[in-house]
Short mmCIF file of C-alpha atoms in Angstrom, two decimals:
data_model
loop_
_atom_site.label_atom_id
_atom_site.label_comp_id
_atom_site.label_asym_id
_atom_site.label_seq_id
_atom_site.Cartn_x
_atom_site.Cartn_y
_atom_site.Cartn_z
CA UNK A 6 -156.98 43.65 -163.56
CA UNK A 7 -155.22 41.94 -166.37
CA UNK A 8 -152.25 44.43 -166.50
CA UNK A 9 -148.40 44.31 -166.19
CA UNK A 10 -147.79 43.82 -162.51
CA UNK A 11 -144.44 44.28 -161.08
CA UNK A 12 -143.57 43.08 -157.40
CA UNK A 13 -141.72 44.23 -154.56
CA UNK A 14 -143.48 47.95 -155.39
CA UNK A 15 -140.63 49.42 -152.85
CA UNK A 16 -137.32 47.76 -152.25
CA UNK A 17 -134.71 48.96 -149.54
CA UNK A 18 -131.88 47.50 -148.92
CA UNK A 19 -128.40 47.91 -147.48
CA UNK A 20 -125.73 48.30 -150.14
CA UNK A 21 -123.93 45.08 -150.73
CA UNK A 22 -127.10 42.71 -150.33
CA UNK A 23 -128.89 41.53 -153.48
CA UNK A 24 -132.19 42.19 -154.57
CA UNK A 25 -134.73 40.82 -156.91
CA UNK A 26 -137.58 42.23 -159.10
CA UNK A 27 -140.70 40.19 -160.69
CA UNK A 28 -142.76 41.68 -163.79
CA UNK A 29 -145.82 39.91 -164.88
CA UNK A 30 -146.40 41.11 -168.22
CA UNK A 31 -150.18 41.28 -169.90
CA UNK A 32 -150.73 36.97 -171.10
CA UNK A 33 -150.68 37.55 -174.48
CA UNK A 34 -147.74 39.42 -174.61
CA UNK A 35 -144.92 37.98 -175.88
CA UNK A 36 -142.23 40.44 -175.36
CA UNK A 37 -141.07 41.66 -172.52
CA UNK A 38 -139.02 45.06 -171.64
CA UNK A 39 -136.68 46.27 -168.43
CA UNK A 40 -135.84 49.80 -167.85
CA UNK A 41 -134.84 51.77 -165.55
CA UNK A 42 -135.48 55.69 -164.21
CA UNK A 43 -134.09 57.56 -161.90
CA UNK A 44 -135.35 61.12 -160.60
CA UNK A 45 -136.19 63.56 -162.95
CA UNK A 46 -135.15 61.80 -166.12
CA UNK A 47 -136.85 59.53 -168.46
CA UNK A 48 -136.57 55.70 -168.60
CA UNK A 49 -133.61 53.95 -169.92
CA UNK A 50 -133.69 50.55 -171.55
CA UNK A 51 -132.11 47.93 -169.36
CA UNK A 52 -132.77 44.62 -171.59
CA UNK A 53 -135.46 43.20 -173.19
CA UNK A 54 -137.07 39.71 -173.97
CA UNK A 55 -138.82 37.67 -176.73
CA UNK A 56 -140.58 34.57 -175.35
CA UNK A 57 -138.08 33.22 -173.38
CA UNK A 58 -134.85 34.44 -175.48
CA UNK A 59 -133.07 37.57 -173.91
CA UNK A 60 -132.36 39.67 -177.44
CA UNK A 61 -130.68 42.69 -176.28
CA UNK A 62 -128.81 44.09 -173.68
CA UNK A 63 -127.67 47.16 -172.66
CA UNK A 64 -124.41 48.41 -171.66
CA UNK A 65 -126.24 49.87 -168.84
CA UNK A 66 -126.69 46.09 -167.26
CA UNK A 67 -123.19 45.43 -165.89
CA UNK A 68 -122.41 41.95 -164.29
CA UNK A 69 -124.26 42.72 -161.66
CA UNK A 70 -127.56 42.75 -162.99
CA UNK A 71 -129.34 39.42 -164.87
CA UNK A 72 -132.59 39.23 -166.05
CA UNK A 73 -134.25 35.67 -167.01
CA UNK A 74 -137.92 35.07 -168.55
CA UNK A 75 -138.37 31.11 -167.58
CA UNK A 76 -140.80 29.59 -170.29
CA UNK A 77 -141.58 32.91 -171.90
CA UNK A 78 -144.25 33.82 -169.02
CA UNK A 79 -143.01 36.63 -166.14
CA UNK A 80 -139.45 37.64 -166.01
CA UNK A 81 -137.01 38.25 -162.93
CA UNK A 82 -134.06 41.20 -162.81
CA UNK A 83 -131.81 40.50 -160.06
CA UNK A 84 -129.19 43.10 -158.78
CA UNK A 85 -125.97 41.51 -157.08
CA UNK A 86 -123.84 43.06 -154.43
CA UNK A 87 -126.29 46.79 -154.50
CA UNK A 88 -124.43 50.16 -154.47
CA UNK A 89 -126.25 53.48 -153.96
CA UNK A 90 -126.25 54.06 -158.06
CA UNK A 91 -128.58 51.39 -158.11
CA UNK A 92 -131.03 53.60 -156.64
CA UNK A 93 -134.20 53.96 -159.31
CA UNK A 94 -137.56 53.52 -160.14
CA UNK A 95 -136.87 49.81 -162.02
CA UNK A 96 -139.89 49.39 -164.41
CA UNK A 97 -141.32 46.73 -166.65
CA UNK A 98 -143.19 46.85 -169.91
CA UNK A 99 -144.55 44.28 -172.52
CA UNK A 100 -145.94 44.89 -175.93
CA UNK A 101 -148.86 44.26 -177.89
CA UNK A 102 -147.35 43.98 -181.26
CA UNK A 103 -150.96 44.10 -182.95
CA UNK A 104 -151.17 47.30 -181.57
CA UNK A 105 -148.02 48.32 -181.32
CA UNK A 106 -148.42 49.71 -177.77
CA UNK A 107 -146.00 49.24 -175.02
CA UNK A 108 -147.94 48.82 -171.78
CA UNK A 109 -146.11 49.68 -168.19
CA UNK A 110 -145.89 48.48 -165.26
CA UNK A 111 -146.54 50.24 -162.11
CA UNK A 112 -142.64 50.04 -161.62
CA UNK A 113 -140.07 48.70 -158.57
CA UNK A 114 -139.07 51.81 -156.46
CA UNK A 115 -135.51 50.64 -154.98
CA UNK A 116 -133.46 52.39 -152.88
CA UNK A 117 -130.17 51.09 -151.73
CA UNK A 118 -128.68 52.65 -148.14
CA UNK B 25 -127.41 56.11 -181.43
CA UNK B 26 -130.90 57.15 -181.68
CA UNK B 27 -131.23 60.37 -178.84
CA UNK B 28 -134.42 62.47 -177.92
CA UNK B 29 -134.12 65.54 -176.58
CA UNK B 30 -136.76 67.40 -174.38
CA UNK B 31 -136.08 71.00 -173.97
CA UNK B 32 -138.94 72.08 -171.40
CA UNK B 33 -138.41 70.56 -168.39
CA UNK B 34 -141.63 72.68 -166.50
CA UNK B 35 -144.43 74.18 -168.40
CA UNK B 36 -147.60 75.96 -167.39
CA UNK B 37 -151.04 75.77 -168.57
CA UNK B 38 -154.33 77.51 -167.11
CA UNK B 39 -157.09 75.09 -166.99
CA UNK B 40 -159.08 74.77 -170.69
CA UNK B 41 -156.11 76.79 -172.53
CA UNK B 42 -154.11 74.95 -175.03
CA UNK B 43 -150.15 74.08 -174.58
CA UNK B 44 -147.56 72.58 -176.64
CA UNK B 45 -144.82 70.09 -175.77
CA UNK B 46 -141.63 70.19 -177.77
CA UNK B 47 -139.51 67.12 -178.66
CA UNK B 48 -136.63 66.84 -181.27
CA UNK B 49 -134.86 63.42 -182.17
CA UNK B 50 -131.70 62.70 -183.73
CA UNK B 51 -131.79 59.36 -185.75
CA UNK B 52 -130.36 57.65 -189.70
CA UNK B 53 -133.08 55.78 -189.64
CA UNK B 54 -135.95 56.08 -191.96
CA UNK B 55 -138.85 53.88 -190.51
CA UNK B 56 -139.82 54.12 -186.83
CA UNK B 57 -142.13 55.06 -184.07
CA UNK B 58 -142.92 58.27 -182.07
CA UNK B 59 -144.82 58.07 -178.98
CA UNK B 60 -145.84 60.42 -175.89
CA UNK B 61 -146.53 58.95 -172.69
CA UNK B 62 -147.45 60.73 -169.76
CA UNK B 63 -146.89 59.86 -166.16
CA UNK B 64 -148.89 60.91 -163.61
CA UNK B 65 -147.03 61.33 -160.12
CA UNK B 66 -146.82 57.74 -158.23
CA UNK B 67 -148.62 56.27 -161.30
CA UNK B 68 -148.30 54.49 -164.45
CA UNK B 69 -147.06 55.73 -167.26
CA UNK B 70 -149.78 55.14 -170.45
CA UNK B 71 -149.39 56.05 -174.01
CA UNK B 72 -150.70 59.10 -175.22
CA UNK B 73 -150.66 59.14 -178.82
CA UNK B 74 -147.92 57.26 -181.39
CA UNK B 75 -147.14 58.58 -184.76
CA UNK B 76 -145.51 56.51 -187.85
CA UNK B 77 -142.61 57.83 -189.04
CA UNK B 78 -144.20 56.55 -192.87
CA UNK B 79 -147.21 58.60 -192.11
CA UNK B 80 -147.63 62.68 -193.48
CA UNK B 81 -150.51 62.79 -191.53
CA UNK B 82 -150.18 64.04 -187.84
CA UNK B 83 -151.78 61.74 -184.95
CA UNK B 84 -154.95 62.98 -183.16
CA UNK B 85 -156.56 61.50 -180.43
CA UNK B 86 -159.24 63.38 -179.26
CA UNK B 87 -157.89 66.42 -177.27
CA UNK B 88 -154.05 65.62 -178.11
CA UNK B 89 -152.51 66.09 -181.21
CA UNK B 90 -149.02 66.10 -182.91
CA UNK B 91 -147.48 67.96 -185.20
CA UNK B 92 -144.48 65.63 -186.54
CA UNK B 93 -141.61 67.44 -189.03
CA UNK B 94 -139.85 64.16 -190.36
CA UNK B 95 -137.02 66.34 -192.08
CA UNK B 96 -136.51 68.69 -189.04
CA UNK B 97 -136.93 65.20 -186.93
CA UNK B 98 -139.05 67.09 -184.41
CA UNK B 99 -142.44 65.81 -182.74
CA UNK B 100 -144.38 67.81 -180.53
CA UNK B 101 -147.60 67.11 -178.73
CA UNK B 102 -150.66 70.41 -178.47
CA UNK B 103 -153.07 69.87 -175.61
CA UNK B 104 -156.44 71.33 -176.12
CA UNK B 105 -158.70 72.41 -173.90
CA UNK B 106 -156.19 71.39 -171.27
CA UNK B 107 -157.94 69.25 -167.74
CA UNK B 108 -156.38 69.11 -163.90
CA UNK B 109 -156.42 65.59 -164.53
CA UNK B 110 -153.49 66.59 -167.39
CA UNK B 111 -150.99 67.45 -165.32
CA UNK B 112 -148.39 64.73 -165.21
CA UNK B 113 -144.55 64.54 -166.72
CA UNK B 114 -144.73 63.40 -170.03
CA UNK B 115 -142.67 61.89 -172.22
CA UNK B 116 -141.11 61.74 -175.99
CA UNK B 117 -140.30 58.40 -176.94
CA UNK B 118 -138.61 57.07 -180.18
CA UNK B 119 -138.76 52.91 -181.27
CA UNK B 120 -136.32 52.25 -184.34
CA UNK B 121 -138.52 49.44 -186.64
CA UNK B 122 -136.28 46.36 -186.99
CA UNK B 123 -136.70 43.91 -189.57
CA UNK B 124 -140.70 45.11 -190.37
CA UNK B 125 -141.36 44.59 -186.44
CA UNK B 126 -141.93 46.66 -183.72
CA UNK B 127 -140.21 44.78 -181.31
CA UNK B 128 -137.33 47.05 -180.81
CA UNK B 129 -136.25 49.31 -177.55
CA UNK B 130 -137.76 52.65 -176.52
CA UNK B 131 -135.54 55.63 -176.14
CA UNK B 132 -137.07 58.28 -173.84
CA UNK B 133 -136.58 61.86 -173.65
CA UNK B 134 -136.55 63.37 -170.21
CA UNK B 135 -139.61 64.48 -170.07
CA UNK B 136 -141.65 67.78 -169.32
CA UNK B 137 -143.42 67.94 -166.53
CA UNK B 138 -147.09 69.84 -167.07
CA UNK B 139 -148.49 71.81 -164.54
CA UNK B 140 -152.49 72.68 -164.81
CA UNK B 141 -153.66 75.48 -162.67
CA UNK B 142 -157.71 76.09 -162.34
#
């Protein structure tokens, strides 16, 4: 399966701890998307990634939250110091830009106690 | 700031009828994307159909279709001959076109979710 794979697939943790997420986008792919959804709403974009450079942020990502993409191959998002708001569905995405299609990720369920 | 706005947030549709999805987006912009996605519960979400904003002609792809109204900046999505294996939440999405790419973010609606009954 040569998809976008995203790993833990469920995260709890206690609030206060930190947590980290891993996307492995599709190979040829050379951007890279966070975002994240919580119940009954649609996704919201967290930050996103050409290659290795980060090229947006949102003001959704606080100081808490960094995302890296190391050598412009999978990417990390790490949440510091959890609260319950940081409870979502976390998902990744990268894009074919021949295509123009964004392609998902079956997405990081956490849920912080 | 780009915003899409879902107004359904349940609809109905009895197996092999057709249904229609509603979507309105607020944007200055002139170029962009439109896309529907639909999520199916504890699954992926996948691209349904995408329209170009530069494009008069509505998007078909096989039983989905869109009819897209650039000056009333809505975009909704008909499903014909509607399957069980439709139902899923399903999204609006709007991608801004910066400098001729398509590399910019996604902003989602909050989707409708589509019951099927047989």
């Amino acid at each position: 399966d040569t998809g976008v794979s995203q790993d833990p697939r469920h995260k709890i943790t206690k609030r206060g701890q930190n947590v980290t997420f891993r996307c492995d986008p599709i190979s040829e792919h050379n951007r890279l998307y966070w975002y994240r959804q919580t119940l009954g709403q649609g996704p919201e974009f967290l930050t996103y990634f050409q290659n290795e450079a980060q090229l947006e942020k949102s003001r959704l990502l606080s100081d808490r939250f960094s995302a890296e993409r190391p050598k412009g191959s999978f990417s990390t998002l790490e949440i510091q110091r959890t609260e319950q708001g940081d409870s979502a569905m976390y998902l990744c995405a990268s894009l074919d830009r021949f295509f123009n299609e964004q392609f998902f990720g079956p997405g990081t369920r956490l849920t912080v106690l | 700031a780009q915003t899409v706005t879902q107004s359904q947030p349940e609809m109905s549709v009895q197996e092999a009828e057709t249904v229609t999805l509603s979507c309105t987006y607020d944007t200055s912009e002139s170029d962009y994307y439109l896309f529907w996605y639909k999520q199916p519960p504890s699954r992926q979400m996948i691209l349904v159909i995408r329209q170009e904003a530069y494009k008069q002609q509505n998007a078909t792809e096989n039983r989905f279709s869109v009819n897209f109204q650039k000056a009333a900046k809505s975009f909704s999505l008909k499903i014909s001959d509607s399957q069980l294996g439709d139902a899923a939440m399903y999204f609006c999405a709007y991608r801004r076109i910066i400098l001729n790419t398509n590399a910019g973010k996604s902003t989602f609606g909050d989707g409708t979710t589509l019951t099927v009954k047989p």
